[in-house]
Amino acid sequence: DAKFTDSNGDGGWHSVLVGALGAGAQGIYALDVTDPSPTTANELVLWEFTDASGSDAEGGALDGRDMGYNLALPAIVRIDDNLSDDTEPTWVVLVGNGYASTELDADGNPDDDTDGVPACEDDDDPGNCTISQTGHAVLYVLKLGGGDDNRILARMDTGVGTVADPNGLMEVSTLDENNDLIADRAYAGDAFGNVWRFDLVDTTQPPTRIFQAQDEHGNPQPISSRIAFTRHPNGGHMLLFGTGRFINDDDKTDLSVQSFYGIWDDAGTVHPAAGGGFQEVERASLIQHEFLATVNVQDTETRTIVSLGRTSTTDENPKYQPTGDIRGWMIDLVVNDSNGVSNKEGERVVVAPQVRQGRVVFVSLIPGDCCDAGGNSWINALDALDGSRLEMTPFDFNLDGNFNAHDLLDVAGDPDAVGSSIRIGTGIYSAPSMLGMGAGEVMGIISDSEGDLIQLEESGAFGWRTWLQLQ
């Protein structure tokens, strides 16, 4: 529900649906679904924003030429970028420019390459340029109301990417710092593994790079899912996200090591740069955890359900502890064998993590081979602040309906290790849809690529509580 004046001059509250055109075309669309039974299409369609939208003036600053194929959910929020109490906040749509902004779609321009830069249409043609001339990752801030000639409120360019190796900004998450229902900042990752912060109070400010995800050899790890966050007890927020992509056939055979990260964005208040402002987080300042082993918990012949458990290191014994300032944590999505060699299966994260009760819960997937439509997944639960193994079991590993000592795992000589990941059967999992069960316990409903629905109960994070009645 949003309040704005549309292109017909009709003001007030509207129910709006905004979606991306996905891999079909380069753009997004907005529908007014206030009336569930519109009589004409004009009553339903608010606008469409594509790579051909906007004005070609000012070198493309106000057109859609940087728009690529977007597979993410747009964000609909209010922002107050005029720093004035006299003007109502503006309802906007935030969307990253997505993949392949330098490619031609079905309505593209002639394939004329000059000096390595894709050509735009001839100057005599009234149409806009529809091909990115930079290959940068870009955030579009689009007005939800008004006419198409004034759709772009801001185009926030990260400046990272080239025409030969184009970048792309992925799904956007927003943060309301003071709970006034106005978004103050936005975060998003890009195809090069960069994590960006965008100032929505002053959209003229350049984006700030928080971190670049890289493996131990310095290879960038792409970020394709939304970033989650939770408040840090010492100020700022923990940004929680995984890396990897699963879009085309080449991705299925990619065995690159991907990771899950918790990055502390203190906004420069705790760890300022030498000249002031924010100091970018580096891999060497992260606590590094690891998955220790995978064990078979239960075999059931009925429907061939197999429950597997995986455990990780603790905060007292991580794989690597920084000697300097700690700026967050990470864990590679691999399990080492007895000789310390990583078992690379191509595990990655492509759906948004969830944060609850001090935990971060995320789904990781392992694609099948090139001729297989399926694969496998893990559901993982770690401490959101330091990435360590939880103190109590998050999952009912033996599937008996109870959370007790029988759910502990026998790993590396420790018969009572708390598990961090669970797999039930085969197939690629969706993100859990959560149902409250009372007493802090929740039930996750998960669909998989095999066509099954899985019920996975998750324990409460607070354990037993006792009290003394004073009066």
GROMACS .gro file of C-alpha atoms in nm:
model
  471
    1ASP     CA    1   0.000   0.000   0.000
    2ALA     CA    2   0.147   0.333  -0.107
    3LYS     CA    3   0.032   0.695  -0.128
    4PHE     CA    4   0.110   0.887  -0.444
    5THR     CA    5  -0.039   1.067  -0.744
    6ASP     CA    6  -0.035   0.860  -1.063
    7SER     CA    7   0.018   0.982  -1.420
    8ASN     CA    8  -0.357   1.054  -1.453
    9GLY     CA    9  -0.347   1.291  -1.157
   10ASP     CA   10  -0.530   1.052  -0.924
   11GLY     CA   11  -0.389   1.086  -0.573
   12GLY     CA   12  -0.434   0.889  -0.251
   13TRP     CA   13  -0.359   0.538  -0.137
   14HIS     CA   14  -0.309   0.257  -0.387
   15SER     CA   15  -0.229  -0.112  -0.363
   16VAL     CA   16   0.066  -0.166  -0.594
   17LEU     CA   17   0.239  -0.473  -0.733
   18VAL     CA   18   0.590  -0.435  -0.873
   19GLY     CA   19   0.773  -0.719  -1.047
   20ALA     CA   20   1.077  -0.779  -1.264
   21LEU     CA   21   1.071  -0.907  -1.621
   22GLY     CA   22   1.330  -1.168  -1.521
   23ALA     CA   23   1.529  -1.332  -1.797
   24GLY     CA   24   1.265  -1.238  -2.054
   25ALA     CA   25   1.349  -0.870  -2.094
   26GLN     CA   26   1.547  -0.589  -1.933
   27GLY     CA   27   1.311  -0.404  -1.701
   28ILE     CA   28   1.044  -0.400  -1.431
   29TYR     CA   29   0.674  -0.312  -1.423
   30ALA     CA   30   0.422  -0.164  -1.178
   31LEU     CA   31   0.051  -0.255  -1.157
   32ASP     CA   32  -0.224  -0.080  -0.960
   33VAL     CA   33  -0.417  -0.369  -0.802
   34THR     CA   34  -0.636  -0.152  -0.579
   35ASP     CA   35  -0.942  -0.257  -0.779
   36PRO     CA   36  -0.945  -0.638  -0.802
   37SER     CA   37  -1.171  -0.624  -1.109
   38PRO     CA   38  -1.046  -0.348  -1.343
   39THR     CA   39  -1.250  -0.293  -1.657
   40THR     CA   40  -0.957  -0.185  -1.876
   41ALA     CA   41  -0.583  -0.244  -1.890
   42ASN     CA   42  -0.525   0.129  -1.839
   43GLU     CA   43  -0.674   0.098  -1.492
   44LEU     CA   44  -0.427  -0.177  -1.407
   45VAL     CA   45  -0.095  -0.074  -1.562
   46LEU     CA   46   0.088   0.206  -1.383
   47TRP     CA   47   0.415   0.201  -1.576
   48GLU     CA   48   0.695  -0.008  -1.718
   49PHE     CA   49   1.063   0.080  -1.683
   50THR     CA   50   1.302  -0.082  -1.929
   51ASP     CA   51   1.644  -0.022  -2.081
   52ALA     CA   52   1.469   0.207  -2.332
   53SER     CA   53   1.292   0.423  -2.071
   54GLY     CA   54   1.364   0.775  -1.959
   55SER     CA   55   1.547   1.063  -2.120
   56ASP     CA   56   1.867   1.015  -2.319
   57ALA     CA   57   1.983   1.360  -2.202
   58GLU     CA   58   2.281   1.419  -1.976
   59GLY     CA   59   2.474   1.120  -2.106
   60GLY     CA   60   2.220   0.865  -1.994
   61ALA     CA   61   2.200   0.982  -1.630
   62LEU     CA   62   1.822   0.982  -1.655
   63ASP     CA   63   1.755   0.684  -1.881
   64GLY     CA   64   1.742   0.309  -1.841
   65ARG     CA   65   2.039   0.212  -2.056
   66ASP     CA   66   2.213   0.042  -1.758
   67MET     CA   67   1.913  -0.185  -1.696
   68GLY     CA   68   1.986  -0.555  -1.747
   69TYR     CA   69   1.802  -0.879  -1.677
   70ASN     CA   70   1.672  -0.865  -1.321
   71LEU     CA   71   1.576  -1.183  -1.133
   72ALA     CA   72   1.533  -1.014  -0.793
   73LEU     CA   73   1.247  -0.866  -0.597
   74PRO     CA   74   1.223  -0.485  -0.619
   75ALA     CA   75   1.186  -0.294  -0.290
   76ILE     CA   76   0.898  -0.049  -0.235
   77VAL     CA   77   0.977   0.205   0.039
   78ARG     CA   78   0.939   0.568   0.142
   79ILE     CA   79   1.246   0.790   0.138
   80ASP     CA   80   1.298   1.149   0.255
   81ASP     CA   81   1.580   1.286   0.043
   82ASN     CA   82   1.488   1.654   0.054
   83LEU     CA   83   1.592   1.706   0.419
   84SER     CA   84   1.279   1.912   0.479
   85ASP     CA   85   0.990   1.860   0.717
   86ASP     CA   86   0.760   2.050   0.482
   87THR     CA   87   0.747   1.780   0.214
   88GLU     CA   88   0.603   1.432   0.252
   89PRO     CA   89   0.843   1.141   0.196
   90THR     CA   90   0.842   0.997  -0.155
   91TRP     CA   91   0.727   0.644  -0.236
   92VAL     CA   92   0.991   0.482  -0.454
   93VAL     CA   93   1.093   0.151  -0.607
   94LEU     CA   94   1.455   0.042  -0.556
   95VAL     CA   95   1.596  -0.204  -0.808
   96GLY     CA   96   1.945  -0.314  -0.905
   97ASN     CA   97   2.029  -0.318  -1.273
   98GLY     CA   98   2.084  -0.697  -1.278
   99TYR     CA   99   2.278  -0.906  -1.527
  100ALA     CA  100   2.403  -0.844  -1.878
  101SER     CA  101   2.331  -0.471  -1.909
  102THR     CA  102   2.562  -0.456  -2.214
  103GLU     CA  103   2.366  -0.719  -2.407
  104LEU     CA  104   2.092  -0.650  -2.659
  105ASP     CA  105   1.744  -0.772  -2.578
  106ALA     CA  106   1.473  -0.842  -2.836
  107ASP     CA  107   1.419  -0.471  -2.901
  108GLY     CA  108   1.789  -0.384  -2.899
  109ASN     CA  109   2.002  -0.174  -3.125
  110PRO     CA  110   2.220  -0.272  -3.418
  111ASP     CA  111   2.524  -0.471  -3.312
  112ASP     CA  112   2.778  -0.203  -3.395
  113ASP     CA  113   3.087  -0.216  -3.175
  114THR     CA  114   3.312   0.088  -3.183
  115ASP     CA  115   3.630   0.099  -2.975
  116GLY     CA  116   3.504  -0.189  -2.763
  117VAL     CA  117   3.191   0.000  -2.655
  118PRO     CA  118   2.851  -0.130  -2.775
  119ALA     CA  119   2.695   0.130  -3.002
  120CYS     CA  120   2.371   0.309  -2.935
  121GLU     CA  121   2.115   0.403  -3.196
  122ASP     CA  122   2.196   0.662  -3.459
  123ASP     CA  123   2.161   1.023  -3.351
  124ASP     CA  124   1.882   1.066  -3.605
  125ASP     CA  125   1.677   0.792  -3.438
  126PRO     CA  126   1.442   0.929  -3.168
  127GLY     CA  127   1.485   0.620  -2.950
  128ASN     CA  128   1.706   0.603  -2.645
  129CYS     CA  129   2.033   0.422  -2.607
  130THR     CA  130   1.947   0.082  -2.454
  131ILE     CA  131   2.296  -0.059  -2.398
  132SER     CA  132   2.509   0.024  -2.095
  133GLN     CA  133   2.814   0.217  -2.203
  134THR     CA  134   3.001   0.138  -1.879
  135GLY     CA  135   2.902  -0.211  -1.756
  136HIS     CA  136   2.876  -0.069  -1.402
  137ALA     CA  137   2.659  -0.200  -1.119
  138VAL     CA  138   2.382   0.059  -1.072
  139LEU     CA  139   2.095   0.118  -0.829
  140TYR     CA  140   1.785   0.280  -0.980
  141VAL     CA  141   1.560   0.483  -0.749
  142LEU     CA  142   1.228   0.513  -0.934
  143LYS     CA  143   0.930   0.724  -0.832
  144LEU     CA  144   0.624   0.508  -0.780
  145GLY     CA  145   0.390   0.787  -0.889
  146GLY     CA  146   0.396   1.051  -1.159
  147GLY     CA  147   0.471   1.036  -1.529
  148ASP     CA  148   0.734   0.840  -1.717
  149ASP     CA  149   0.929   1.156  -1.804
  150ASN     CA  150   1.012   1.199  -1.434
  151ARG     CA  151   1.039   0.833  -1.329
  152ILE     CA  152   1.407   0.827  -1.226
  153LEU     CA  153   1.459   1.003  -0.894
  154ALA     CA  154   1.822   0.891  -0.870
  155ARG     CA  155   2.067   0.666  -1.052
  156MET     CA  156   2.332   0.559  -0.801
  157ASP     CA  157   2.637   0.431  -0.990
  158THR     CA  158   2.894   0.218  -0.808
  159GLY     CA  159   3.153   0.283  -1.080
  160VAL     CA  160   3.260  -0.085  -1.081
  161GLY     CA  161   3.246  -0.295  -1.398
  162THR     CA  162   3.348  -0.262  -1.762
  163VAL     CA  163   3.186  -0.317  -2.098
  164ALA     CA  164   3.412  -0.615  -2.159
  165ASP     CA  165   3.337  -0.758  -1.812
  166PRO     CA  166   3.001  -0.611  -1.705
  167ASN     CA  167   2.897  -0.601  -1.343
  168GLY     CA  168   2.542  -0.597  -1.208
  169LEU     CA  169   2.368  -0.500  -0.883
  170MET     CA  170   2.149  -0.770  -0.731
  171GLU     CA  171   1.854  -0.769  -0.490
  172VAL     CA  172   1.825  -0.464  -0.265
  173SER     CA  173   1.747  -0.462   0.108
  174THR     CA  174   1.661  -0.145   0.301
  175LEU     CA  175   1.717  -0.028   0.658
  176ASP     CA  176   1.497   0.204   0.862
  177GLU     CA  177   1.739   0.326   1.127
  178ASN     CA  178   1.495   0.504   1.362
  179ASN     CA  179   1.168   0.314   1.300
  180ASP     CA  180   0.987   0.609   1.141
  181LEU     CA  181   0.874   0.398   0.840
  182ILE     CA  182   1.120   0.583   0.616
  183ALA     CA  183   1.413   0.394   0.463
  184ASP     CA  184   1.749   0.552   0.548
  185ARG     CA  185   1.994   0.317   0.376
  186ALA     CA  186   1.997   0.040   0.119
  187TYR     CA  187   2.237  -0.252   0.081
  188ALA     CA  188   2.304  -0.479  -0.214
  189GLY     CA  189   2.572  -0.710  -0.346
  190ASP     CA  190   2.698  -0.727  -0.703
  191ALA     CA  191   2.824  -0.987  -0.948
  192PHE     CA  192   3.185  -0.910  -0.849
  193GLY     CA  193   3.124  -0.987  -0.480
  194ASN     CA  194   3.112  -0.623  -0.364
  195VAL     CA  195   2.877  -0.521  -0.083
  196TRP     CA  196   2.747  -0.165  -0.123
  197ARG     CA  197   2.577   0.081   0.111
  198PHE     CA  198   2.354   0.348  -0.047
  199ASP     CA  199   2.250   0.668   0.132
  200LEU     CA  200   1.875   0.720   0.080
  201VAL     CA  201   1.868   1.042   0.282
  202ASP     CA  202   2.104   1.210   0.035
  203THR     CA  203   2.091   1.020  -0.294
  204THR     CA  204   2.359   1.245  -0.444
  205GLN     CA  205   2.619   1.075  -0.223
  206PRO     CA  206   2.828   0.805  -0.397
  207PRO     CA  207   2.777   0.443  -0.285
  208THR     CA  208   3.014   0.311  -0.017
  209ARG     CA  209   3.179  -0.026  -0.062
  210ILE     CA  210   3.164  -0.219   0.265
  211PHE     CA  211   3.346  -0.537   0.163
  212GLN     CA  212   3.447  -0.754  -0.131
  213ALA     CA  213   3.386  -1.126  -0.098
  214GLN     CA  214   3.688  -1.325  -0.221
  215ASP     CA  215   3.807  -1.680  -0.170
  216GLU     CA  216   4.146  -1.752  -0.013
  217HIS     CA  217   4.315  -1.710  -0.352
  218GLY     CA  218   4.164  -1.366  -0.414
  219ASN     CA  219   3.897  -1.477  -0.664
  220PRO     CA  220   3.576  -1.269  -0.639
  221GLN     CA  221   3.267  -1.451  -0.515
  222PRO     CA  222   2.944  -1.324  -0.675
  223ILE     CA  223   2.651  -1.222  -0.455
  224SER     CA  224   2.312  -1.299  -0.609
  225SER     CA  225   2.074  -1.295  -0.310
  226ARG     CA  226   1.946  -1.029  -0.072
  227ILE     CA  227   2.151  -0.919   0.230
  228ALA     CA  228   1.993  -0.963   0.574
  229PHE     CA  229   2.099  -0.765   0.880
  230THR     CA  230   2.069  -0.750   1.257
  231ARG     CA  231   2.182  -0.488   1.506
  232HIS     CA  232   2.530  -0.520   1.650
  233PRO     CA  233   2.550  -0.471   2.030
  234ASN     CA  234   2.840  -0.224   1.988
  235GLY     CA  235   2.663  -0.013   1.727
  236GLY     CA  236   2.586  -0.050   1.360
  237HIS     CA  237   2.461  -0.369   1.199
  238MET     CA  238   2.579  -0.714   1.100
  239LEU     CA  239   2.527  -0.774   0.728
  240LEU     CA  240   2.458  -1.142   0.658
  241PHE     CA  241   2.481  -1.296   0.310
  242GLY     CA  242   2.608  -1.588   0.109
  243THR     CA  243   2.786  -1.602  -0.226
  244GLY     CA  244   2.740  -1.792  -0.549
  245ARG     CA  245   2.499  -1.790  -0.843
  246PHE     CA  246   2.272  -2.043  -1.014
  247ILE     CA  247   2.141  -1.888  -1.334
  248ASN     CA  248   2.271  -2.072  -1.640
  249ASP     CA  249   2.415  -2.412  -1.739
  250ASP     CA  250   2.773  -2.301  -1.674
  251ASP     CA  251   2.685  -2.234  -1.310
  252LYS     CA  252   2.590  -2.599  -1.258
  253THR     CA  253   2.946  -2.717  -1.318
  254ASP     CA  254   3.117  -2.436  -1.126
  255LEU     CA  255   3.300  -2.586  -0.827
  256SER     CA  256   3.445  -2.256  -0.701
  257VAL     CA  257   3.450  -2.228  -0.322
  258GLN     CA  258   3.171  -2.001  -0.202
  259SER     CA  259   3.119  -1.867   0.150
  260PHE     CA  260   2.873  -1.722   0.397
  261TYR     CA  261   2.964  -1.393   0.566
  262GLY     CA  262   2.869  -1.177   0.860
  263ILE     CA  263   3.018  -0.827   0.806
  264TRP     CA  264   3.001  -0.557   1.074
  265ASP     CA  265   2.900  -0.223   0.924
  266ASP     CA  266   2.976   0.018   1.206
  267ALA     CA  267   2.939   0.318   0.970
  268GLY     CA  268   3.291   0.428   1.070
  269THR     CA  269   3.202   0.500   1.434
  270VAL     CA  270   3.405   0.213   1.587
  271HIS     CA  271   3.674   0.149   1.323
  272PRO     CA  272   3.712   0.475   1.127
  273ALA     CA  273   3.950   0.509   0.833
  274ALA     CA  274   4.274   0.707   0.880
  275GLY     CA  275   4.121   1.019   0.728
  276GLY     CA  276   3.781   0.966   0.885
  277GLY     CA  277   3.474   0.792   0.749
  278PHE     CA  278   3.426   0.421   0.692
  279GLN     CA  279   3.714   0.174   0.677
  280GLU     CA  280   3.642  -0.109   0.432
  281VAL     CA  281   3.631  -0.455   0.589
  282GLU     CA  282   3.897  -0.703   0.477
  283ARG     CA  283   3.896  -1.083   0.483
  284ALA     CA  284   4.192  -1.092   0.725
  285SER     CA  285   3.982  -0.917   0.993
  286LEU     CA  286   3.714  -1.189   0.993
  287ILE     CA  287   3.681  -1.485   1.228
  288GLN     CA  288   3.693  -1.788   1.001
  289HIS     CA  289   3.492  -2.095   1.091
  290GLU     CA  290   3.473  -2.427   0.912
  291PHE     CA  291   3.238  -2.722   0.875
  292LEU     CA  292   3.404  -3.015   1.050
  293ALA     CA  293   3.225  -3.325   0.925
  294THR     CA  294   2.904  -3.472   0.788
  295VAL     CA  295   2.737  -3.763   0.969
  296ASN     CA  296   2.445  -3.991   0.890
  297VAL     CA  297   2.179  -3.946   1.159
  298GLN     CA  298   1.890  -4.159   1.038
  299ASP     CA  299   1.798  -4.388   0.749
  300THR     CA  300   1.432  -4.458   0.680
  301GLU     CA  301   1.318  -4.693   0.408
  302THR     CA  302   0.979  -4.525   0.374
  303ARG     CA  303   1.015  -4.274   0.090
  304THR     CA  304   1.393  -4.312   0.131
  305ILE     CA  305   1.424  -4.023   0.374
  306VAL     CA  306   1.783  -3.972   0.483
  307SER     CA  307   1.865  -3.726   0.758
  308LEU     CA  308   2.223  -3.594   0.757
  309GLY     CA  309   2.387  -3.361   1.004
  310ARG     CA  310   2.683  -3.128   0.969
  311THR     CA  311   2.858  -2.946   1.250
  312SER     CA  312   3.086  -2.640   1.257
  313THR     CA  313   3.348  -2.489   1.484
  314THR     CA  314   3.278  -2.294   1.803
  315ASP     CA  315   3.366  -1.939   1.898
  316GLU     CA  316   3.638  -2.073   2.130
  317ASN     CA  317   3.801  -2.275   1.852
  318PRO     CA  318   3.750  -2.117   1.508
  319LYS     CA  319   3.963  -2.201   1.208
  320TYR     CA  320   4.120  -1.853   1.214
  321GLN     CA  321   4.103  -1.577   1.475
  322PRO     CA  322   4.224  -1.228   1.370
  323THR     CA  323   4.502  -1.077   1.578
  324GLY     CA  324   4.369  -0.724   1.522
  325ASP     CA  325   4.023  -0.573   1.513
  326ILE     CA  326   3.742  -0.822   1.449
  327ARG     CA  327   3.507  -0.693   1.178
  328GLY     CA  328   3.288  -0.998   1.134
  329TRP     CA  329   3.306  -1.366   1.044
  330MET     CA  330   3.291  -1.611   0.755
  331ILE     CA  331   3.261  -1.981   0.677
  332ASP     CA  332   3.351  -2.154   0.352
  333LEU     CA  333   3.080  -2.384   0.217
  334VAL     CA  334   3.301  -2.693   0.206
  335VAL     CA  335   3.376  -2.984   0.438
  336ASN     CA  336   3.741  -3.090   0.474
  337ASP     CA  337   3.835  -3.456   0.478
  338SER     CA  338   4.059  -3.620   0.738
  339ASN     CA  339   4.366  -3.486   0.556
  340GLY     CA  340   4.236  -3.128   0.556
  341VAL     CA  341   4.155  -3.132   0.184
  342SER     CA  342   3.836  -2.947   0.089
  343ASN     CA  343   3.557  -3.151  -0.064
  344LYS     CA  344   3.447  -2.905  -0.332
  345GLU     CA  345   3.090  -2.977  -0.442
  346GLY     CA  346   2.994  -2.633  -0.573
  347GLU     CA  347   2.785  -2.547  -0.265
  348ARG     CA  348   2.650  -2.191  -0.277
  349VAL     CA  349   2.379  -1.956  -0.143
  350VAL     CA  350   2.125  -1.806  -0.385
  351VAL     CA  351   1.827  -1.729  -0.157
  352ALA     CA  352   1.808  -1.466   0.117
  353PRO     CA  353   1.906  -1.570   0.472
  354GLN     CA  354   1.671  -1.527   0.766
  355VAL     CA  355   1.759  -1.382   1.107
  356ARG     CA  356   1.571  -1.478   1.423
  357GLN     CA  357   1.648  -1.525   1.793
  358GLY     CA  358   2.013  -1.432   1.745
  359ARG     CA  359   2.060  -1.693   1.471
  360VAL     CA  360   2.109  -1.668   1.099
  361VAL     CA  361   1.937  -1.948   0.907
  362PHE     CA  362   2.023  -1.994   0.541
  363VAL     CA  363   1.971  -2.250   0.265
  364SER     CA  364   2.266  -2.358   0.055
  365LEU     CA  365   2.244  -2.571  -0.259
  366ILE     CA  366   2.465  -2.814  -0.445
  367PRO     CA  367   2.361  -2.848  -0.812
  368GLY     CA  368   2.331  -3.183  -0.984
  369ASP     CA  369   2.551  -3.263  -1.281
  370CYS     CA  370   2.510  -3.101  -1.623
  371CYS     CA  371   2.233  -3.342  -1.727
  372ASP     CA  372   2.049  -3.345  -1.391
  373ALA     CA  373   1.768  -3.102  -1.309
  374GLY     CA  374   1.801  -3.155  -0.934
  375GLY     CA  375   2.067  -3.142  -0.668
  376ASN     CA  376   2.092  -3.122  -0.290
  377SER     CA  377   2.058  -2.858  -0.022
  378TRP     CA  378   2.152  -2.788   0.337
  379ILE     CA  379   1.964  -2.579   0.591
  380ASN     CA  380   2.222  -2.409   0.813
  381ALA     CA  381   2.189  -2.228   1.147
  382LEU     CA  382   2.477  -2.030   1.301
  383ASP     CA  383   2.520  -1.755   1.557
  384ALA     CA  384   2.445  -1.430   1.375
  385LEU     CA  385   2.709  -1.220   1.556
  386ASP     CA  386   3.015  -1.445   1.545
  387GLY     CA  387   2.923  -1.729   1.308
  388SER     CA  388   2.995  -2.003   1.558
  389ARG     CA  389   2.812  -2.326   1.631
  390LEU     CA  390   2.502  -2.271   1.847
  391GLU     CA  391   2.496  -2.374   2.211
  392MET     CA  392   2.184  -2.588   2.169
  393THR     CA  393   2.068  -2.797   1.877
  394PRO     CA  394   1.866  -2.591   1.629
  395PHE     CA  395   1.718  -2.892   1.448
  396ASP     CA  396   1.548  -3.221   1.528
  397PHE     CA  397   1.819  -3.425   1.358
  398ASN     CA  398   1.673  -3.768   1.435
  399LEU     CA  399   1.322  -3.656   1.336
  400ASP     CA  400   1.154  -3.790   1.652
  401GLY     CA  401   0.967  -3.466   1.729
  402ASN     CA  402   1.183  -3.373   2.031
  403PHE     CA  403   1.488  -3.155   2.094
  404ASN     CA  404   1.717  -3.342   2.330
  405ALA     CA  405   2.051  -3.520   2.362
  406HIS     CA  406   1.953  -3.765   2.090
  407ASP     CA  407   1.991  -3.480   1.840
  408LEU     CA  408   2.359  -3.428   1.918
  409LEU     CA  409   2.615  -3.548   1.664
  410ASP     CA  410   2.918  -3.771   1.701
  411VAL     CA  411   3.187  -3.570   1.523
  412ALA     CA  412   3.567  -3.585   1.539
  413GLY     CA  413   3.574  -3.770   1.869
  414ASP     CA  414   3.308  -3.548   2.028
  415PRO     CA  415   2.991  -3.755   2.080
  416ASP     CA  416   2.788  -3.455   2.196
  417ALA     CA  417   2.850  -3.196   1.927
  418VAL     CA  418   2.571  -2.956   1.837
  419GLY     CA  419   2.485  -2.975   1.468
  420SER     CA  420   2.481  -2.670   1.241
  421SER     CA  421   2.323  -2.806   0.919
  422ILE     CA  422   2.058  -3.059   0.827
  423ARG     CA  423   1.958  -3.231   0.506
  424ILE     CA  424   1.643  -3.441   0.471
  425GLY     CA  425   1.624  -3.639   0.150
  426THR     CA  426   1.734  -3.501  -0.185
  427GLY     CA  427   1.640  -3.197  -0.388
  428ILE     CA  428   1.707  -2.824  -0.389
  429TYR     CA  429   1.527  -2.642  -0.106
  430SER     CA  430   1.337  -2.317  -0.106
  431ALA     CA  431   1.381  -2.072   0.178
  432PRO     CA  432   1.171  -2.187   0.478
  433SER     CA  433   0.831  -2.029   0.535
  434MET     CA  434   0.807  -2.001   0.911
  435LEU     CA  435   0.512  -2.078   1.141
  436GLY     CA  436   0.523  -1.992   1.513
  437MET     CA  437   0.469  -2.299   1.734
  438GLY     CA  438   0.480  -2.124   2.073
  439ALA     CA  439   0.750  -2.125   2.345
  440GLY     CA  440   0.994  -1.978   2.092
  441GLU     CA  441   0.979  -2.281   1.862
  442VAL     CA  442   0.905  -2.242   1.492
  443MET     CA  443   0.810  -2.477   1.211
  444GLY     CA  444   0.963  -2.430   0.869
  445ILE     CA  445   0.770  -2.535   0.559
  446ILE     CA  446   1.013  -2.606   0.275
  447SER     CA  447   0.945  -2.705  -0.084
  448ASP     CA  448   1.206  -2.893  -0.280
  449SER     CA  449   1.284  -2.962  -0.644
  450GLU     CA  450   1.149  -3.316  -0.605
  451GLY     CA  451   0.798  -3.177  -0.557
  452ASP     CA  452   0.781  -3.250  -0.182
  453LEU     CA  453   0.690  -3.029   0.112
  454ILE     CA  454   0.912  -3.075   0.417
  455GLN     CA  455   0.815  -2.979   0.772
  456LEU     CA  456   1.122  -2.890   0.973
  457GLU     CA  457   1.078  -2.787   1.335
  458GLU     CA  458   1.336  -2.546   1.476
  459SER     CA  459   1.412  -2.516   1.845
  460GLY     CA  460   1.379  -2.200   2.050
  461ALA     CA  461   1.701  -2.013   2.115
  462PHE     CA  462   1.641  -1.921   2.479
  463GLY     CA  463   1.634  -2.256   2.659
  464TRP     CA  464   1.478  -2.287   3.005
  465ARG     CA  465   1.375  -1.975   3.197
  466THR     CA  466   1.315  -1.954   3.571
  467TRP     CA  467   1.182  -1.676   3.787
  468LEU     CA  468   1.099  -1.587   4.146
  469GLN     CA  469   0.766  -1.423   4.223
  470LEU     CA  470   0.830  -1.128   4.455
  471GLN     CA  471   0.470  -1.023   4.528
   0.00000   0.00000   0.00000
